[in-house]
Coordinates of C-alpha atoms in Angstrom, one line a residue:
Chain A
X3 CA -14.1 -4.1 -36.8
X4 CA -13.7 -4.9 -33.3
X5 CA -10.9 -3.2 -32.1
X6 CA -11.5 -3.8 -28.3
X7 CA -8.1 -3.3 -26.4
X8 CA -6.4 -5.7 -24.4
X9 CA -4.1 -4.1 -21.6
X10 CA -0.4 -5.1 -21.9
X11 CA 2.7 -6.1 -19.8
X12 CA 3.7 -2.6 -19.4
X13 CA -0.3 -2.0 -18.3
X14 CA -0.6 -4.9 -15.8
X15 CA 2.6 -3.6 -14.4
X16 CA 2.1 -0.5 -13.8
X17 CA -1.3 -1.6 -12.0
X18 CA 0.8 -4.0 -10.0
X19 CA 3.2 -1.1 -8.8
X20 CA -0.1 1.4 -8.3
X21 CA -1.4 -1.5 -5.6
X22 CA 1.5 -1.8 -3.9
X23 CA 2.0 -0.2 -1.0
X24 CA 4.8 2.2 -0.8
X25 CA 5.1 2.6 3.1
X26 CA 9.2 2.5 3.9
X27 CA 10.1 5.8 4.2
X28 CA 8.7 8.0 7.4
X29 CA 6.4 11.0 6.6
X30 CA 6.6 13.1 9.4
X31 CA 4.4 16.0 8.5
X32 CA 2.9 18.0 11.0
X33 CA -0.7 15.8 11.1
X34 CA 1.7 13.2 12.0
X35 CA 2.8 11.2 15.1
X36 CA 6.5 10.3 15.6
X37 CA 7.5 7.8 12.9
X38 CA 7.6 4.3 14.4
X39 CA 4.7 5.3 17.4
X40 CA 2.8 2.5 18.0
X41 CA 3.3 -0.8 16.5
X42 CA 1.3 -4.3 16.1
X43 CA 0.7 -6.2 19.1
X44 CA 2.5 -9.0 19.3
X45 CA 0.9 -11.8 21.9
X46 CA 2.7 -13.2 24.5
X47 CA 5.3 -11.0 23.9
X48 CA 5.4 -7.7 26.2
X49 CA 8.3 -5.8 24.9
X50 CA 7.6 -5.9 21.5
X51 CA 10.6 -5.9 18.6
X52 CA 10.9 -2.4 16.6
X53 CA 9.3 -2.4 13.4
X54 CA 9.4 -0.4 10.0
X55 CA 7.5 2.7 11.2
X56 CA 4.1 3.6 10.7
X57 CA 3.9 5.9 7.3
X58 CA 1.1 8.4 5.9
X59 CA 1.0 6.1 3.4
X60 CA -0.7 3.9 4.1
X61 CA -3.5 6.2 3.8
X62 CA -4.2 6.5 -0.3
X63 CA -7.3 8.6 0.0
X64 CA -7.0 12.1 0.2
X65 CA -10.7 12.1 1.6
X66 CA -9.7 9.2 4.8
X67 CA -6.4 10.6 5.2
X68 CA -7.8 13.6 6.2
X69 CA -10.8 12.2 7.7
X70 CA -7.5 9.9 10.4
X71 CA -5.5 12.3 10.7
X72 CA -8.3 15.1 11.9
X73 CA -9.1 12.0 14.5
X74 CA -5.9 11.3 15.4
X75 CA -5.3 14.7 16.3
X76 CA -8.3 15.0 18.1
X77 CA -7.6 12.0 19.7
X78 CA -4.1 13.1 21.2
X79 CA -6.2 16.9 22.2
X80 CA -8.1 14.9 24.0
X81 CA -5.8 12.8 26.0
X82 CA -3.5 15.8 26.5
X83 CA -6.5 17.7 28.5
X84 CA -6.9 14.6 30.2
X85 CA -3.4 14.9 31.5
X86 CA -3.1 18.0 31.7
X87 CA -6.2 18.2 34.3
X88 CA -6.0 15.1 35.5
X89 CA -1.7 15.8 36.7
X90 CA -3.1 19.3 38.2
X91 CA -5.7 18.3 39.8
X92 CA -3.1 15.1 41.8
X93 CA 0.5 17.3 42.1
X94 CA 1.7 20.1 42.4
X95 CA 3.7 20.9 39.7
X96 CA 6.8 22.7 38.8
X97 CA 5.6 22.5 35.1
X98 CA 5.5 25.8 32.6
Chain B
X1 CA 14.1 9.0 21.1
X2 CA 14.1 5.8 23.4
X3 CA 12.0 2.8 22.5
X4 CA 8.5 2.5 24.3
X5 CA 8.0 -0.7 25.7
X6 CA 4.2 0.3 26.2
X7 CA 3.4 2.1 22.8
X8 CA 4.6 -1.5 21.5
X9 CA 1.8 -3.5 23.5
X10 CA -1.1 -1.1 22.9
X11 CA -3.8 -2.7 20.1
X12 CA -3.0 -3.0 16.2
X13 CA -5.4 -0.4 15.2
X14 CA -4.5 3.3 15.2
X15 CA -1.5 4.3 13.2
X16 CA 0.5 6.4 15.9
X17 CA -1.5 7.2 18.1
X18 CA -3.5 5.9 21.8
X19 CA -6.4 6.9 23.0
X20 CA -7.3 8.5 25.8
X21 CA -9.4 4.7 27.4
X22 CA -6.0 3.1 26.6
X23 CA -3.8 5.9 28.2
X24 CA -6.2 5.4 30.8
X25 CA -5.8 1.6 31.1
X26 CA -1.7 2.3 30.8
X27 CA -2.0 4.2 34.2
X28 CA -4.6 1.9 36.5
X29 CA -2.2 -0.9 34.8
X30 CA 0.7 0.3 36.1
X31 CA -0.7 1.8 39.5
X32 CA -1.4 -2.0 40.2
X33 CA 2.8 -2.8 39.4
X34 CA 3.7 -0.1 41.7
X35 CA 1.3 -1.5 44.7
X36 CA 2.7 -4.8 44.2
X37 CA 6.2 -3.2 44.3
X38 CA 4.8 -1.2 47.6
X39 CA 4.3 -4.3 48.9
X40 CA 8.2 -5.5 48.6
X41 CA 9.4 -2.7 49.1
X42 CA 7.9 -2.3 52.9
X43 CA 8.5 -5.7 54.4
X44 CA 12.2 -4.5 54.1
X45 CA 11.1 -2.1 57.0
X46 CA 14.5 0.7 56.1
X47 CA 13.6 3.2 59.2
X48 CA 13.8 6.6 58.6
X49 CA 13.7 7.2 54.9
X50 CA 10.3 8.2 52.9
X51 CA 8.1 5.8 52.3
X52 CA 7.3 4.1 48.4
X53 CA 4.2 5.8 46.8
X54 CA 1.9 5.9 43.5
X55 CA 1.0 9.5 43.3
X56 CA -1.1 8.9 40.5
X57 CA 1.0 9.0 37.8
X58 CA 4.7 7.3 39.0
X59 CA 5.2 5.4 41.7
X60 CA 8.6 6.8 43.9
X61 CA 10.5 4.6 45.2
X62 CA 12.1 4.7 48.4
X63 CA 13.6 7.7 49.2
X64 CA 17.3 9.2 50.9
X65 CA 16.6 11.2 53.3
X66 CA 17.9 14.7 52.3
X67 CA 18.0 13.6 49.1
X68 CA 16.4 14.4 45.9
X69 CA 14.4 11.4 44.2
X70 CA 15.2 11.4 40.1
X71 CA 12.7 9.0 38.5
X72 CA 12.6 8.9 34.5
X73 CA 9.7 9.9 33.0
X74 CA 6.7 7.2 32.5
X75 CA 7.1 5.4 29.1
X76 CA 2.7 4.7 29.8
X77 CA 2.2 8.1 29.6
X78 CA 2.1 8.7 26.2
X79 CA 2.3 12.8 25.6
X80 CA 5.3 13.1 28.9
X81 CA 9.2 13.2 26.8
X82 CA 10.5 9.7 28.1
X83 CA 13.7 11.2 27.8
X84 CA 13.0 13.3 31.2
X85 CA 13.3 12.8 35.0
X86 CA 10.2 13.8 37.3
X87 CA 11.8 14.9 40.7
X88 CA 10.8 14.3 44.6
X89 CA 12.6 15.3 47.7
X90 CA 12.8 13.7 51.1
X91 CA 12.6 15.7 53.9
X92 CA 15.4 15.6 57.0
X93 CA 12.1 13.8 59.0
X94 CA 11.7 11.5 56.6
X95 CA 8.9 12.7 54.7
X96 CA 8.4 14.0 51.3
X97 CA 7.8 17.4 50.7
X98 CA 4.5 18.4 51.5
X99 CA 3.1 21.6 50.3
X100 CA -0.1 21.6 54.1
X101 CA -2.2 25.4 51.9
X102 CA -2.8 22.8 49.1
X103 CA -2.7 19.2 50.5
X104 CA -0.6 18.1 48.0
X105 CA 3.2 16.5 47.8
X106 CA 5.1 18.5 45.8
X107 CA 6.8 16.6 43.0
X108 CA 8.5 18.7 39.4
X109 CA 7.8 17.1 36.3
X110 CA 8.4 19.4 33.8
X111 CA 11.2 18.3 32.3
X112 CA 8.2 15.6 31.8
X113 CA 6.5 17.3 29.9
X114 CA 8.2 19.7 27.6
X115 CA 6.4 18.3 24.4
X116 CA 3.1 18.7 25.9
X117 CA 2.4 23.1 24.7
X118 CA -0.2 23.7 23.7
X119 CA 0.9 26.0 21.1
X120 CA 2.8 23.1 19.0
X121 CA -1.2 21.8 18.4
X122 CA -2.4 24.5 16.6
X123 CA -0.7 25.2 14.3
X124 CA -1.4 21.2 13.1
X125 CA -5.5 22.3 14.1
X126 CA -5.8 25.6 12.2
X127 CA -4.4 23.2 8.9
X128 CA -7.1 20.6 9.5
X129 CA -10.0 23.7 9.6
X130 CA -8.8 25.2 6.6
X131 CA -9.1 21.9 4.8
X132 CA -12.4 21.4 6.3
X133 CA -13.8 24.7 5.1
X134 CA -12.2 24.2 1.5
X135 CA -13.8 20.6 0.8
X136 CA -16.9 21.3 2.4
X137 CA -17.3 24.5 0.2
X138 CA -16.1 22.2 -2.7
X139 CA -18.8 18.9 -1.6
X140 CA -21.4 22.1 -1.1
X141 CA -21.0 23.7 -4.5
X142 CA -20.5 19.9 -6.2
X143 CA -23.4 18.5 -4.4
X144 CA -26.3 22.1 -5.3
X145 CA -25.1 21.9 -9.0
X146 CA -25.3 17.8 -9.7
X147 CA -28.8 18.3 -7.8
X148 CA -30.0 20.6 -10.6
X149 CA -28.3 18.8 -13.4
X150 CA -30.6 15.9 -12.5
X151 CA -32.9 17.2 -11.9
X152 CA -32.8 18.5 -15.6
X153 CA -32.5 15.3 -17.2
X154 CA -34.9 13.9 -15.2
X155 CA -37.4 16.4 -16.1
X156 CA -36.3 16.5 -20.4
X157 CA -37.9 12.5 -21.1
X158 CA -36.4 13.4 -24.4
X159 CA -32.3 13.2 -22.6
X160 CA -33.6 9.0 -20.7
X161 CA -31.3 6.9 -22.5
X162 CA -28.4 4.9 -20.9
X163 CA -25.9 6.9 -21.7
X164 CA -27.8 9.9 -19.3
X165 CA -28.5 7.0 -17.2
X166 CA -25.1 5.9 -15.6
X167 CA -24.4 10.0 -16.2
X168 CA -26.7 10.3 -13.4
X169 CA -25.9 7.2 -11.1
X170 CA -22.8 9.2 -11.1
X171 CA -23.8 12.5 -10.2
X172 CA -26.1 10.2 -7.2
X173 CA -23.0 9.3 -5.8
X174 CA -21.2 12.5 -6.3
X175 CA -23.9 13.8 -4.0
X176 CA -23.6 11.2 -1.3
X177 CA -20.7 11.2 -0.8
X178 CA -20.6 15.0 -0.6
X179 CA -23.4 14.0 2.1
X180 CA -21.8 11.5 3.6
X181 CA -19.2 13.3 4.2
X182 CA -21.5 16.6 5.7
X183 CA -23.0 14.0 8.2
X184 CA -19.5 11.9 9.4
X185 CA -17.9 15.5 9.7
X186 CA -21.0 15.8 12.1
X187 CA -21.8 12.8 13.0
X188 CA -17.7 12.0 14.0
X189 CA -15.9 14.0 15.3
X190 CA -18.7 15.5 18.1
X191 CA -18.6 11.7 19.9
X192 CA -14.8 12.5 20.5
X193 CA -14.8 14.2 24.1
X194 CA -16.8 11.3 25.9
X195 CA -18.7 13.3 28.6
X196 CA -18.8 10.5 31.1
X197 CA -15.5 8.9 31.4
X198 CA -13.9 12.4 31.5
X199 CA -16.4 13.8 34.5
X200 CA -15.3 9.8 36.0
X201 CA -11.9 10.4 35.7
X202 CA -11.4 14.2 37.1
X203 CA -13.2 12.3 39.9
X204 CA -10.9 11.0 42.5
X205 CA -11.9 7.3 40.9
X206 CA -9.2 6.8 39.2
X207 CA -7.4 7.4 42.1
X208 CA -9.5 4.4 44.4
X209 CA -9.8 2.3 41.1
X210 CA -7.8 -0.4 40.2
X211 CA -10.5 -1.6 37.4
X212 CA -10.9 -0.3 34.0
X213 CA -13.8 2.1 33.2
X214 CA -15.8 0.6 30.4
X215 CA -18.1 2.8 28.2
X216 CA -21.1 1.8 26.4
X217 CA -20.7 0.9 22.9
X218 CA -23.9 0.9 22.2
X219 CA -23.5 5.0 22.4
X220 CA -20.9 4.8 19.2
X221 CA -23.4 2.4 16.7
X222 CA -24.2 5.7 14.8
X223 CA -21.5 7.1 14.5
X224 CA -19.9 3.8 13.2
X225 CA -22.8 3.9 11.1
X226 CA -22.0 7.3 9.8
X227 CA -18.0 6.2 9.0
X228 CA -19.8 2.5 7.3
X229 CA -21.8 4.7 4.8
X230 CA -18.4 6.9 4.0
X231 CA -16.3 4.8 3.1
X232 CA -19.0 3.3 1.0
X233 CA -20.1 6.1 -0.5
X234 CA -16.4 6.7 -1.7
X235 CA -15.7 3.2 -2.9
X236 CA -19.2 4.0 -4.6
X237 CA -17.9 7.5 -6.3
X238 CA -14.5 5.9 -7.4
X239 CA -16.0 2.7 -8.9
X240 CA -19.0 5.4 -10.6
X241 CA -15.8 7.1 -12.3
X242 CA -14.5 3.8 -13.1
X243 CA -18.1 2.2 -15.2
X244 CA -18.2 6.1 -17.3
X245 CA -14.5 5.2 -18.3
X246 CA -15.9 1.4 -18.8
X247 CA -19.0 3.1 -20.6
X248 CA -16.7 5.1 -22.9
X249 CA -14.3 2.4 -24.2
X250 CA -16.9 -0.1 -24.4
X251 CA -18.1 2.6 -26.7
X252 CA -15.1 3.0 -28.9
X253 CA -13.4 -0.7 -28.6
X254 CA -16.5 -2.7 -29.4
X255 CA -18.7 -3.2 -32.2
X256 CA -22.1 -4.1 -31.5
X257 CA -22.2 -2.8 -28.3
X258 CA -25.5 -2.7 -26.7
X259 CA -25.7 -0.3 -23.9
X260 CA -28.5 -0.3 -22.3
X261 CA -28.4 -4.6 -21.9
X262 CA -24.8 -3.9 -19.9
X263 CA -26.6 -0.9 -17.6
X264 CA -27.8 -4.1 -15.2
X265 CA -24.3 -4.8 -15.1
X266 CA -22.8 -1.4 -14.6
X267 CA -25.2 -0.9 -11.8
X268 CA -24.1 -4.4 -9.9
X269 CA -20.6 -2.9 -11.0
X270 CA -21.1 0.8 -9.5
X271 CA -22.7 0.1 -6.6
X272 CA -23.0 -3.1 -5.5
X273 CA -19.1 -4.4 -5.9
X274 CA -18.6 -1.2 -3.1
X275 CA -20.8 -2.6 -1.3
X276 CA -18.8 -6.3 -0.7
X277 CA -15.8 -5.3 0.2
X278 CA -17.3 -2.8 2.2
X279 CA -19.3 -4.8 4.4
X280 CA -16.6 -7.0 4.4
X281 CA -13.7 -4.3 5.8
X282 CA -16.8 -3.5 8.4
X283 CA -16.6 -6.9 9.8
X284 CA -13.1 -6.7 9.4
X285 CA -12.8 -4.0 12.1
X286 CA -15.1 -4.9 15.1
X287 CA -13.7 -7.8 15.3
X288 CA -10.3 -7.3 15.1
X289 CA -10.2 -3.2 16.1
X290 CA -13.8 -2.7 17.4
X291 CA -12.9 0.7 19.2
X292 CA -15.2 4.4 19.5
X293 CA -16.2 5.2 16.3
X294 CA -13.7 3.4 14.3
X295 CA -12.9 6.8 12.5
X296 CA -8.8 6.0 14.3
X297 CA -7.1 4.2 11.0
X298 CA -6.5 0.3 11.9
X299 CA -3.7 -0.5 10.9
X300 CA -3.6 -2.7 7.5
X301 CA -7.1 -3.7 7.6
X302 CA -8.0 -0.3 6.0
X303 CA -6.4 -2.3 3.1
X304 CA -9.5 -4.1 2.8
X305 CA -11.6 -1.5 1.2
X306 CA -8.0 0.5 0.1
X307 CA -6.8 -1.8 -2.2
X308 CA -10.0 -2.5 -4.1
X309 CA -10.5 1.6 -4.9
X310 CA -7.1 1.5 -6.3
X311 CA -7.9 -0.9 -8.6
X312 CA -10.1 1.5 -9.8
X313 CA -8.4 4.4 -10.3
X314 CA -5.5 2.6 -11.7
X315 CA -7.8 0.3 -14.0
X316 CA -9.9 3.7 -14.8
X317 CA -6.5 5.5 -15.9
X318 CA -5.3 2.3 -18.4
X319 CA -8.6 3.3 -20.0
X320 CA -8.1 6.7 -19.9
X321 CA -4.5 6.3 -21.4
X322 CA -6.3 3.8 -24.4
X323 CA -9.2 6.6 -25.0
X324 CA -7.0 9.2 -25.3
X325 CA -4.9 6.6 -28.5
X326 CA -8.1 6.1 -30.1
X327 CA -9.1 9.6 -30.8
X328 CA -6.2 10.9 -31.4
X329 CA -6.0 8.1 -34.0
X330 CA -9.4 8.7 -35.1
X331 CA -8.3 12.9 -35.0
X332 CA -5.4 11.9 -37.8
X333 CA -7.5 8.9 -40.0
X334 CA -10.4 11.7 -40.7
X335 CA -8.9 14.4 -40.2
X336 CA -11.7 16.2 -38.8
X337 CA -10.7 19.5 -38.3
X338 CA -8.6 19.4 -41.8
X339 CA -4.6 19.0 -42.6
X340 CA -4.1 22.0 -39.8
X341 CA -1.8 20.0 -37.5
X342 CA -2.2 22.4 -35.0
X343 CA -6.3 22.3 -35.2
X344 CA -5.8 18.4 -34.4
X345 CA -3.5 18.9 -31.5
X346 CA -5.6 21.4 -30.2
X347 CA -8.6 19.3 -30.6
X348 CA -6.8 16.4 -28.9
X349 CA -5.9 18.3 -26.0
X350 CA -9.6 20.3 -25.3
X351 CA -11.1 15.9 -25.4
X352 CA -8.4 15.2 -23.0
X353 CA -8.8 17.6 -20.8
X354 CA -12.3 16.9 -20.7
X355 CA -11.4 12.8 -20.2
X356 CA -9.1 13.7 -17.1
X357 CA -11.1 15.6 -15.7
X358 CA -14.2 13.0 -15.8
X359 CA -12.0 10.0 -15.4
X360 CA -10.5 11.7 -12.1
X361 CA -7.2 11.2 -13.6
X362 CA -5.9 13.5 -11.1
X363 CA -6.4 10.6 -8.7
X364 CA -3.3 8.8 -10.3
X365 CA -1.5 11.3 -9.8
X366 CA -1.1 12.3 -6.4
X367 CA -1.5 8.7 -5.8
X368 CA 1.7 8.1 -7.7
X369 CA 3.3 10.9 -6.4
X370 CA 6.3 10.8 -3.6
X371 CA 4.6 10.7 -0.1
X372 CA 8.2 11.4 1.5
X373 CA 7.3 14.8 2.1
X374 CA 7.1 16.7 5.6
X375 CA 4.7 19.2 6.9
X376 CA 4.4 21.9 4.5
X377 CA 4.7 19.8 1.0
X378 CA 2.0 17.5 3.1
X379 CA -0.2 20.5 3.5
X380 CA -0.3 21.5 0.4
X381 CA -0.5 18.0 -1.4
X382 CA -3.5 18.1 0.8
X383 CA -5.3 20.7 -0.1
X384 CA -4.5 20.2 -3.9
X385 CA -5.9 16.9 -3.4
X386 CA -9.4 17.7 -1.3
X387 CA -9.8 20.2 -3.8
X388 CA -9.5 18.5 -7.0
X389 CA -12.5 15.6 -5.0
X390 CA -14.5 18.1 -3.5
X391 CA -14.7 19.9 -6.7
X392 CA -14.3 17.6 -8.9
X393 CA -18.6 16.5 -9.0
X394 CA -20.0 20.0 -9.8
X395 CA -16.5 19.5 -12.8
X396 CA -18.8 16.8 -13.8
X397 CA -21.9 17.9 -13.9
X398 CA -20.1 20.8 -15.9
X399 CA -19.0 18.7 -19.1
X400 CA -22.4 16.0 -18.6
X401 CA -24.7 18.4 -18.2
X402 CA -24.3 22.2 -18.4
X403 CA -21.9 22.5 -21.4
X404 CA -24.2 19.1 -23.0
X405 CA -25.6 19.8 -26.3
X406 CA -28.7 18.1 -26.2
X407 CA -29.3 19.7 -22.8
X408 CA -28.7 23.1 -23.6
X409 CA -31.0 22.7 -27.2
X410 CA -34.4 21.1 -24.6
X411 CA -33.6 24.0 -22.3
X412 CA -33.5 26.9 -25.2
X413 CA -35.8 25.0 -26.1
X414 CA -38.2 24.8 -23.2
X415 CA -37.5 28.7 -22.9
X416 CA -38.4 29.6 -26.4
X417 CA -41.9 27.8 -25.3
X418 CA -42.7 29.6 -21.9
X419 CA -41.3 33.4 -24.0
X420 CA -43.5 32.7 -27.3
X421 CA -46.1 31.1 -24.8
X422 CA -45.9 34.6 -22.7
X423 CA -46.5 36.4 -26.1
X424 CA -49.4 34.5 -26.9
X425 CA -51.6 35.2 -23.8
X426 CA -50.4 39.2 -24.2
X427 CA -50.3 38.6 -28.2
X428 CA -54.0 40.9 -30.2
X429 CA -56.6 37.7 -32.0
X430 CA -55.3 38.8 -35.2
X431 CA -53.3 36.6 -34.9
X432 CA -53.3 35.5 -39.0
X433 CA -49.7 37.5 -39.6
X434 CA -48.2 35.3 -37.1
X435 CA -48.9 32.0 -38.0
X436 CA -47.5 33.3 -41.3
X437 CA -44.0 34.6 -39.7
X438 CA -44.1 31.2 -37.9
X439 CA -44.3 29.4 -40.9
X440 CA -42.0 31.2 -42.9
X441 CA -39.8 30.9 -41.0
X442 CA -39.9 27.8 -40.3
X443 CA -39.7 26.1 -44.3
X444 CA -36.6 28.5 -44.6
X445 CA -34.7 28.4 -41.8
X446 CA -31.8 26.4 -42.3
X447 CA -29.8 26.1 -39.0
X448 CA -30.4 24.9 -35.7
X449 CA -31.4 28.5 -33.6
X450 CA -34.2 28.9 -36.0
X451 CA -35.0 25.5 -36.4
X452 CA -35.7 25.4 -33.5
X453 CA -38.3 28.9 -32.8
X454 CA -39.8 26.8 -36.0
X455 CA -40.5 24.5 -34.0
X456 CA -41.8 25.9 -31.2
X457 CA -44.0 28.1 -32.8
X458 CA -45.2 25.1 -34.4
X459 CA -46.4 23.6 -30.9
X460 CA -48.1 27.3 -30.3
X461 CA -50.0 26.7 -33.6
X462 CA -50.5 22.9 -33.5
X463 CA -53.2 23.2 -31.2
X464 CA -55.1 26.0 -33.2
X465 CA -54.4 25.3 -36.5
X466 CA -55.7 22.2 -39.0
X467 CA -53.1 19.6 -38.8
X468 CA -51.8 19.7 -42.3
X469 CA -50.2 22.4 -41.3
X470 CA -47.6 20.5 -39.7
X471 CA -46.7 17.8 -41.8
X472 CA -43.2 18.0 -43.6
X473 CA -42.7 16.7 -46.6
X474 CA -39.4 15.3 -45.5
X475 CA -40.9 12.4 -43.6
X476 CA -37.8 14.0 -40.2
X477 CA -38.9 13.8 -37.2
X478 CA -41.1 15.9 -36.2
X479 CA -41.6 16.5 -31.9
X480 CA -42.3 19.7 -30.4
X481 CA -39.6 21.3 -30.5
X482 CA -37.8 19.5 -32.5
X483 CA -34.1 20.6 -33.1
X484 CA -32.1 18.0 -35.0
X485 CA -28.4 17.6 -34.0
X486 CA -25.5 14.7 -33.7
X487 CA -25.8 14.0 -30.4
X488 CA -29.4 12.9 -30.5
X489 CA -28.0 9.7 -32.5
X490 CA -27.6 7.9 -28.9
X491 CA -31.1 8.2 -27.4
X492 CA -33.1 5.3 -28.3
X493 CA -35.9 5.7 -30.0
X494 CA -37.9 4.9 -27.3
X495 CA -38.3 7.2 -25.6
X496 CA -39.2 9.8 -28.5
X497 CA -42.1 8.1 -29.3
X498 CA -43.0 8.3 -25.2
X499 CA -42.3 11.6 -25.9
X500 CA -44.3 12.0 -28.4
X501 CA -47.3 10.5 -27.2
X502 CA -46.8 12.6 -24.0
X503 CA -46.8 15.3 -26.8
X504 CA -49.9 14.1 -28.7
X505 CA -52.2 13.7 -25.2
X506 CA -51.4 16.6 -23.1
X507 CA -51.0 19.8 -25.7
X508 CA -53.9 18.1 -28.4
X509 CA -51.0 18.6 -31.0
X510 CA -51.1 15.8 -33.7
X511 CA -48.2 16.1 -35.3
X512 CA -46.7 13.1 -37.4
X513 CA -43.8 11.3 -36.2
X514 CA -41.8 9.1 -38.5
X515 CA -40.8 6.0 -37.5
X516 CA -36.8 5.5 -36.5
X517 CA -35.5 3.1 -39.1
X518 CA -32.8 3.6 -36.5
X519 CA -32.4 0.4 -34.7
X520 CA -31.8 -0.1 -31.2
X521 CA -28.1 -1.7 -31.3
X522 CA -25.8 0.2 -33.1
X523 CA -22.5 -0.6 -34.4
X524 CA -20.0 1.4 -34.9
X525 CA -17.2 1.5 -37.4
X526 CA -14.4 3.8 -37.3
X527 CA -16.7 7.5 -38.7
X528 CA -18.9 6.1 -36.1
X529 CA -16.8 5.7 -33.5
X530 CA -15.3 8.8 -33.7
X531 CA -19.3 10.5 -33.5
X532 CA -19.9 8.7 -30.6
X533 CA -17.5 9.8 -28.7
X534 CA -17.9 13.6 -29.5
X535 CA -21.3 12.8 -28.6
X536 CA -20.1 11.7 -24.6
X537 CA -17.5 14.0 -25.4

């Protein structure tokens, strides 16, 4: 006897809910940059309008999120290291 | 915080950061703009004031004699405090304060550098280091455990059937996922920190240059491949978990389910479909956001691979719910454990727990968790999620291989054979008593353990004694080391024949093998599906 299961509407709803990017709220964890730090480039408009803050929610897979966030941290450290060296080379700083 | 137009203007990729290359581009653009402004101001020709100049970071306007000039920290320097101010002093003689010993103009940038403290990043770095160590250990254990499981299942030909082929595909996908993560960690992060760019910047080239420094993109080819492979094997793993769910669900739901016929379809879903959307993502990434190693997140492009993976997780969760529902119905309907409700619940709980690990239900739990956590909440969540992700291969290998009745009986048989062959070599030639005891044991034994022992002894005997000794009166399948168990049912009969042939050829046994009357396609009624499902579990 065939007892094939057909997904009903609540299941379809659940699936749809799972696929919705829940990116409205900002998530400002330790590994994240300040919310809304970057935005999409809008061609022809040098002063782009503010957009919704970038959310970590958009990285749904943990392995991927860990990889991307670590890469972002390393990129930030690299950038800061360059800035630090560059400033010390060019300027006399009253910096801490 | 002030809005930063330079950040708004950045590339569409990089969810929240800019790279060193982009930073340099911004500085160079500011420099070009500054030089234009300086030219315009010099034409005004005001005497006695300090001249406007570009100091490498800030475009200083004309200074008033004897006064301190204050300029807002430039927004094009990503790491500056954009609410701060930088200072310079214009001397009464109309020149900027100059320190002759260092041959540099004095400036105060301390306000701009308020947030640029190294200790802020130390905590983050330690967190990622801990995470890296934890998941590397997890994936390593899973990799080793799965490799052994694959060897075991491959070695025993009797275990070669559709169900185990699907398990092996899943094992391989877990191993490739682990391997791709190891490769990615080794390759990608080694590329961050471009030597040539840094050395160029540290010379005076940037100060004198007005062109954007270019980096050879071909050097990133291997690194990009590592990222693509990481995404692909991540996706294939999720899809093979889905295939396991589909297979199990088909077993319990579809009558006349021909698993061999579906194997190609499952293989296509497991390896083929992820290849399509990962290739689409790679093309999109190369076209829209071809930056460095593709290691930084690229806006909404990532949904090309994330959406199908989330769909697989969601579908698998639905299959899980339905499987548990059917399982519960069967347990209640068939009174498999009598009328004891507690036992029924316990049995259901055990089966569900196994299903949770096999179906990867934890994925859906983490996907549905609210993401409004900050700091510590996110760190704990990442630790938990990556712990389950990295150790899932290990758990799956335990469930599908090491705790599998078929596998255990095969290993035990091999172990017994090995032990007895050693005994045989050591034993004195007067072995008639031994034959007798073996046959007696075989005849009178009822438990599977003693059957196993008996049949393994038969292997030894069969090469030495007349063939008639081995004949079984009850027409049961009698193979070398055969142990009857429920789990034999769903392995196709051809494997039994193959093993029988092999055994006959290799060991010189001449053990009669009765043609199994079971058809290849097995139908599952309510009772049958329960037994089948329990086998799978």
